[in-house]
Amino acid sequence: DGAPLAVTSRRGRAVAPARITDAIRADTVFMPFHWYGEGRANTLTNPALDPVSRMPEFKVCAVRVEPV
């Protein structure tokens, strides 16, 4: 808990501190996506927007998590 992790997808790489919790499923990685910086999910996901509402698509993608 608190150690830096590299989270990598086919679209990019982000580094952020780990927070271990029982509040989400064990097979799930959550990262903030509204903030600026290297530790955010938007670095890793598709930048596509809904053509009508212009809302970002759901932030779902496969990632690899490893210690830095």
Short mmCIF file of the N, C-alpha and C atoms (twelve columns), coordinates in Angstrom:
data_MODEL
# 
_entry.id   MODEL 
# 
loop_
_atom_site.group_PDB 
_atom_site.id 
_atom_site.type_symbol 
_atom_site.label_atom_id 
_atom_site.label_alt_id 
_atom_site.label_comp_id 
_atom_site.label_asym_id 
_atom_site.label_seq_id 
_atom_site.Cartn_x 
_atom_site.Cartn_y 
_atom_site.Cartn_z 
_atom_site.pdbx_PDB_model_num 
ATOM 1   N N  . ASP A 1  0.850   -1.179 0.000   1 
ATOM 2   C CA . ASP A 1  0.000   0.000  0.000   1 
ATOM 3   C C  . ASP A 1  0.899   1.246  0.000   1 
ATOM 4   N N  . GLY A 2  0.691   2.131  -0.998  1 
ATOM 5   C CA . GLY A 2  1.481   3.349  -1.098  1 
ATOM 6   C C  . GLY A 2  2.689   3.244  -2.012  1 
ATOM 7   N N  . ALA A 3  3.100   2.045  -2.377  1 
ATOM 8   C CA . ALA A 3  4.245   1.868  -3.263  1 
ATOM 9   C C  . ALA A 3  3.872   2.279  -4.686  1 
ATOM 10  N N  . PRO A 4  4.813   2.869  -5.441  1 
ATOM 11  C CA . PRO A 4  4.496   3.255  -6.820  1 
ATOM 12  C C  . PRO A 4  4.350   2.029  -7.722  1 
ATOM 13  N N  . LEU A 5  3.334   2.083  -8.579  1 
ATOM 14  C CA . LEU A 5  3.068   1.016  -9.543  1 
ATOM 15  C C  . LEU A 5  3.028   1.604  -10.941 1 
ATOM 16  N N  . ALA A 6  3.471   0.837  -11.913 1 
ATOM 17  C CA . ALA A 6  3.293   1.189  -13.320 1 
ATOM 18  C C  . ALA A 6  2.075   0.435  -13.821 1 
ATOM 19  N N  . VAL A 7  1.153   1.153  -14.413 1 
ATOM 20  C CA . VAL A 7  -0.048  0.563  -15.004 1 
ATOM 21  C C  . VAL A 7  0.060   0.815  -16.504 1 
ATOM 22  N N  . THR A 8  0.119   -0.267 -17.286 1 
ATOM 23  C CA . THR A 8  0.388   -0.154 -18.713 1 
ATOM 24  C C  . THR A 8  -0.734  -0.800 -19.520 1 
ATOM 25  N N  . SER A 9  -1.186  -0.096 -20.564 1 
ATOM 26  C CA . SER A 9  -2.136  -0.643 -21.523 1 
ATOM 27  C C  . SER A 9  -1.505  -0.533 -22.903 1 
ATOM 28  N N  . ARG A 10 -2.205  -0.962 -23.920 1 
ATOM 29  C CA . ARG A 10 -1.657  -0.837 -25.273 1 
ATOM 30  C C  . ARG A 10 -1.627  0.618  -25.738 1 
ATOM 31  N N  . ARG A 11 -2.260  1.509  -25.005 1 
ATOM 32  C CA . ARG A 11 -2.320  2.927  -25.378 1 
ATOM 33  C C  . ARG A 11 -1.384  3.820  -24.578 1 
ATOM 34  N N  . GLY A 12 -0.833  3.324  -23.477 1 
ATOM 35  C CA . GLY A 12 0.035   4.176  -22.682 1 
ATOM 36  C C  . GLY A 12 0.430   3.565  -21.359 1 
ATOM 37  N N  . ARG A 13 1.114   4.379  -20.558 1 
ATOM 38  C CA . ARG A 13 1.622   3.943  -19.256 1 
ATOM 39  C C  . ARG A 13 1.402   5.072  -18.257 1 
ATOM 40  N N  . ALA A 14 0.989   4.723  -17.050 1 
ATOM 41  C CA . ALA A 14 0.811   5.681  -15.969 1 
ATOM 42  C C  . ALA A 14 1.475   5.126  -14.720 1 
ATOM 43  N N  . VAL A 15 2.021   6.013  -13.912 1 
ATOM 44  C CA . VAL A 15 2.636   5.617  -12.640 1 
ATOM 45  C C  . VAL A 15 1.870   6.309  -11.522 1 
ATOM 46  N N  . ALA A 16 1.498   5.527  -10.517 1 
ATOM 47  C CA . ALA A 16 0.720   6.064  -9.400  1 
ATOM 48  C C  . ALA A 16 0.962   5.209  -8.163  1 
ATOM 49  N N  . PRO A 17 0.724   5.767  -6.970  1 
ATOM 50  C CA . PRO A 17 0.861   4.965  -5.756  1 
ATOM 51  C C  . PRO A 17 -0.292  3.972  -5.627  1 
ATOM 52  N N  . ALA A 18 0.016   2.812  -5.104  1 
ATOM 53  C CA . ALA A 18 -1.009  1.774  -4.900  1 
ATOM 54  C C  . ALA A 18 -1.827  2.076  -3.649  1 
ATOM 55  N N  . ARG A 19 -3.094  1.729  -3.712  1 
ATOM 56  C CA . ARG A 19 -3.948  1.719  -2.521  1 
ATOM 57  C C  . ARG A 19 -4.676  0.390  -2.535  1 
ATOM 58  N N  . ILE A 20 -4.376  -0.446 -1.589  1 
ATOM 59  C CA . ILE A 20 -4.996  -1.773 -1.491  1 
ATOM 60  C C  . ILE A 20 -6.269  -1.638 -0.657  1 
ATOM 61  N N  . THR A 21 -7.375  -2.190 -1.184  1 
ATOM 62  C CA . THR A 21 -8.664  -2.073 -0.488  1 
ATOM 63  C C  . THR A 21 -9.546  -3.291 -0.776  1 
ATOM 64  N N  . ASP A 22 -10.422 -3.579 0.144   1 
ATOM 65  C CA . ASP A 22 -11.426 -4.614 -0.050  1 
ATOM 66  C C  . ASP A 22 -12.719 -4.028 -0.607  1 
ATOM 67  N N  . ALA A 23 -12.751 -2.719 -0.881  1 
ATOM 68  C CA . ALA A 23 -13.970 -2.036 -1.319  1 
ATOM 69  C C  . ALA A 23 -14.317 -2.308 -2.782  1 
ATOM 70  N N  . ILE A 24 -13.362 -2.809 -3.573  1 
ATOM 71  C CA . ILE A 24 -13.639 -3.164 -4.968  1 
ATOM 72  C C  . ILE A 24 -13.207 -4.596 -5.218  1 
ATOM 73  N N  . ARG A 25 -13.636 -5.153 -6.342  1 
ATOM 74  C CA . ARG A 25 -13.317 -6.547 -6.673  1 
ATOM 75  C C  . ARG A 25 -11.807 -6.750 -6.798  1 
ATOM 76  N N  . ALA A 26 -11.346 -7.926 -6.473  1 
ATOM 77  C CA . ALA A 26 -9.912  -8.250 -6.514  1 
ATOM 78  C C  . ALA A 26 -9.343  -8.189 -7.935  1 
ATOM 79  N N  . ASP A 27 -10.175 -8.353 -8.955  1 
ATOM 80  C CA . ASP A 27 -9.694  -8.328 -10.343 1 
ATOM 81  C C  . ASP A 27 -9.880  -6.958 -10.998 1 
ATOM 82  N N  . THR A 28 -10.030 -5.911 -10.194 1 
ATOM 83  C CA . THR A 28 -10.319 -4.571 -10.701 1 
ATOM 84  C C  . THR A 28 -9.215  -3.594 -10.316 1 
ATOM 85  N N  . VAL A 29 -8.840  -2.742 -11.274 1 
ATOM 86  C CA . VAL A 29 -7.908  -1.642 -11.028 1 
ATOM 87  C C  . VAL A 29 -8.694  -0.354 -11.237 1 
ATOM 88  N N  . PHE A 30 -8.625  0.564  -10.286 1 
ATOM 89  C CA . PHE A 30 -9.284  1.862  -10.433 1 
ATOM 90  C C  . PHE A 30 -8.229  2.949  -10.380 1 
ATOM 91  N N  . MET A 31 -8.341  3.921  -11.284 1 
ATOM 92  C CA . MET A 31 -7.464  5.092  -11.289 1 
ATOM 93  C C  . MET A 31 -8.311  6.327  -11.545 1 
ATOM 94  N N  . PRO A 32 -7.925  7.487  -10.969 1 
ATOM 95  C CA . PRO A 32 -8.658  8.720  -11.271 1 
ATOM 96  C C  . PRO A 32 -8.478  9.094  -12.733 1 
ATOM 97  N N  . PHE A 33 -9.516  9.671  -13.343 1 
ATOM 98  C CA . PHE A 33 -9.400  10.067 -14.741 1 
ATOM 99  C C  . PHE A 33 -9.757  11.531 -14.971 1 
ATOM 100 N N  . HIS A 34 -10.228 12.246 -13.973 1 
ATOM 101 C CA . HIS A 34 -10.593 13.652 -14.143 1 
ATOM 102 C C  . HIS A 34 -9.422  14.599 -13.897 1 
ATOM 103 N N  . TRP A 35 -8.365  14.102 -13.306 1 
ATOM 104 C CA . TRP A 35 -7.248  14.967 -12.941 1 
ATOM 105 C C  . TRP A 35 -6.151  14.928 -13.979 1 
ATOM 106 N N  . TYR A 36 -5.315  15.953 -13.977 1 
ATOM 107 C CA . TYR A 36 -4.194  16.045 -14.889 1 
ATOM 108 C C  . TYR A 36 -2.977  15.345 -14.284 1 
ATOM 109 N N  . GLY A 37 -2.145  14.760 -15.102 1 
ATOM 110 C CA . GLY A 37 -0.903  14.164 -14.624 1 
ATOM 111 C C  . GLY A 37 -0.733  12.739 -15.090 1 
ATOM 112 N N  . GLU A 38 0.417   12.186 -14.762 1 
ATOM 113 C CA . GLU A 38 0.741   10.857 -15.276 1 
ATOM 114 C C  . GLU A 38 -0.012  9.732  -14.581 1 
ATOM 115 N N  . GLY A 39 -0.535  9.933  -13.383 1 
ATOM 116 C CA . GLY A 39 -1.233  8.874  -12.673 1 
ATOM 117 C C  . GLY A 39 -2.724  8.908  -12.888 1 
ATOM 118 N N  . ARG A 40 -3.183  9.007  -14.116 1 
ATOM 119 C CA . ARG A 40 -4.625  9.081  -14.390 1 
ATOM 120 C C  . ARG A 40 -4.998  8.074  -15.470 1 
ATOM 121 N N  . ALA A 41 -6.210  7.621  -15.431 1 
ATOM 122 C CA . ALA A 41 -6.675  6.591  -16.349 1 
ATOM 123 C C  . ALA A 41 -6.759  7.068  -17.795 1 
ATOM 124 N N  . ASN A 42 -6.998  8.352  -18.037 1 
ATOM 125 C CA . ASN A 42 -7.098  8.832  -19.420 1 
ATOM 126 C C  . ASN A 42 -5.816  8.605  -20.213 1 
ATOM 127 N N  . THR A 43 -4.691  8.462  -19.541 1 
ATOM 128 C CA . THR A 43 -3.433  8.154  -20.213 1 
ATOM 129 C C  . THR A 43 -3.485  6.773  -20.863 1 
ATOM 130 N N  . LEU A 44 -4.313  5.896  -20.329 1 
ATOM 131 C CA . LEU A 44 -4.337  4.484  -20.724 1 
ATOM 132 C C  . LEU A 44 -5.498  4.103  -21.619 1 
ATOM 133 N N  . THR A 45 -6.556  4.899  -21.637 1 
ATOM 134 C CA . THR A 45 -7.788  4.484  -22.296 1 
ATOM 135 C C  . THR A 45 -8.016  5.204  -23.620 1 
ATOM 136 N N  . ASN A 46 -9.027  4.770  -24.316 1 
ATOM 137 C CA . ASN A 46 -9.415  5.309  -25.606 1 
ATOM 138 C C  . ASN A 46 -9.976  6.727  -25.442 1 
ATOM 139 N N  . PRO A 47 -9.561  7.694  -26.264 1 
ATOM 140 C CA . PRO A 47 -10.072 9.053  -26.137 1 
ATOM 141 C C  . PRO A 47 -11.429 9.288  -26.820 1 
ATOM 142 N N  . ALA A 48 -12.118 8.228  -27.238 1 
ATOM 143 C CA . ALA A 48 -13.380 8.363  -27.979 1 
ATOM 144 C C  . ALA A 48 -14.457 9.057  -27.147 1 
ATOM 145 N N  . LEU A 49 -15.290 9.840  -27.826 1 
ATOM 146 C CA . LEU A 49 -16.428 10.521 -27.200 1 
ATOM 147 C C  . LEU A 49 -17.721 10.065 -27.860 1 
ATOM 148 N N  . ASP A 50 -18.808 10.086 -27.089 1 
ATOM 149 C CA . ASP A 50 -20.119 9.816  -27.651 1 
ATOM 150 C C  . ASP A 50 -20.424 10.911 -28.683 1 
ATOM 151 N N  . PRO A 51 -20.877 10.550 -29.883 1 
ATOM 152 C CA . PRO A 51 -21.093 11.552 -30.920 1 
ATOM 153 C C  . PRO A 51 -22.212 12.548 -30.617 1 
ATOM 154 N N  . VAL A 52 -23.147 12.201 -29.749 1 
ATOM 155 C CA . VAL A 52 -24.264 13.095 -29.434 1 
ATOM 156 C C  . VAL A 52 -23.988 13.907 -28.163 1 
ATOM 157 N N  . SER A 53 -23.670 13.226 -27.077 1 
ATOM 158 C CA . SER A 53 -23.504 13.913 -25.784 1 
ATOM 159 C C  . SER A 53 -22.100 14.461 -25.570 1 
ATOM 160 N N  . ARG A 54 -21.116 13.961 -26.331 1 
ATOM 161 C CA . ARG A 54 -19.707 14.322 -26.191 1 
ATOM 162 C C  . ARG A 54 -19.110 13.860 -24.864 1 
ATOM 163 N N  . MET A 55 -19.790 12.922 -24.210 1 
ATOM 164 C CA . MET A 55 -19.271 12.345 -22.973 1 
ATOM 165 C C  . MET A 55 -18.210 11.308 -23.322 1 
ATOM 166 N N  . PRO A 56 -17.134 11.202 -22.515 1 
ATOM 167 C CA . PRO A 56 -16.127 10.170 -22.765 1 
ATOM 168 C C  . PRO A 56 -16.739 8.780  -22.626 1 
ATOM 169 N N  . GLU A 57 -16.189 7.836  -23.388 1 
ATOM 170 C CA . GLU A 57 -16.678 6.472  -23.255 1 
ATOM 171 C C  . GLU A 57 -16.275 5.914  -21.896 1 
ATOM 172 N N  . PHE A 58 -16.899 4.819  -21.506 1 
ATOM 173 C CA . PHE A 58 -16.547 4.197  -20.238 1 
ATOM 174 C C  . PHE A 58 -15.071 3.869  -20.228 1 
ATOM 175 N N  . LYS A 59 -14.437 4.077  -19.105 1 
ATOM 176 C CA . LYS A 59 -13.000 3.868  -18.972 1 
ATOM 177 C C  . LYS A 59 -12.728 2.408  -18.605 1 
ATOM 178 N N  . VAL A 60 -12.772 1.553  -19.621 1 
ATOM 179 C CA . VAL A 60 -12.555 0.133  -19.399 1 
ATOM 180 C C  . VAL A 60 -11.497 -0.337 -20.380 1 
ATOM 181 N N  . CYS A 61 -10.429 -0.942 -19.869 1 
ATOM 182 C CA . CYS A 61 -9.416  -1.526 -20.732 1 
ATOM 183 C C  . CYS A 61 -8.567  -2.492 -19.929 1 
ATOM 184 N N  . ALA A 62 -7.926  -3.390 -20.629 1 
ATOM 185 C CA . ALA A 62 -7.011  -4.341 -19.981 1 
ATOM 186 C C  . ALA A 62 -5.702  -3.628 -19.667 1 
ATOM 187 N N  . VAL A 63 -5.139  -3.901 -18.498 1 
ATOM 188 C CA . VAL A 63 -3.868  -3.311 -18.109 1 
ATOM 189 C C  . VAL A 63 -2.964  -4.345 -17.450 1 
ATOM 190 N N  . ARG A 64 -1.682  -4.020 -17.452 1 
ATOM 191 C CA . ARG A 64 -0.690  -4.794 -16.706 1 
ATOM 192 C C  . ARG A 64 -0.242  -3.896 -15.559 1 
ATOM 193 N N  . VAL A 65 -0.168  -4.455 -14.348 1 
ATOM 194 C CA . VAL A 65 0.249   -3.711 -13.164 1 
ATOM 195 C C  . VAL A 65 1.532   -4.329 -12.644 1 
ATOM 196 N N  . GLU A 66 2.562   -3.468 -12.452 1 
ATOM 197 C CA . GLU A 66 3.833   -3.979 -11.943 1 
ATOM 198 C C  . GLU A 66 4.535   -2.919 -11.097 1 
ATOM 199 N N  . PRO A 67 5.354   -3.341 -10.155 1 
ATOM 200 C CA . PRO A 67 6.075   -2.384 -9.324  1 
ATOM 201 C C  . PRO A 67 7.044   -1.556 -10.152 1 
ATOM 202 N N  . VAL A 68 7.264   -0.320 -9.748  1 
ATOM 203 C CA . VAL A 68 8.218   0.557  -10.433 1 
ATOM 204 C C  . VAL A 68 9.594   0.307  -9.855  1 
# 
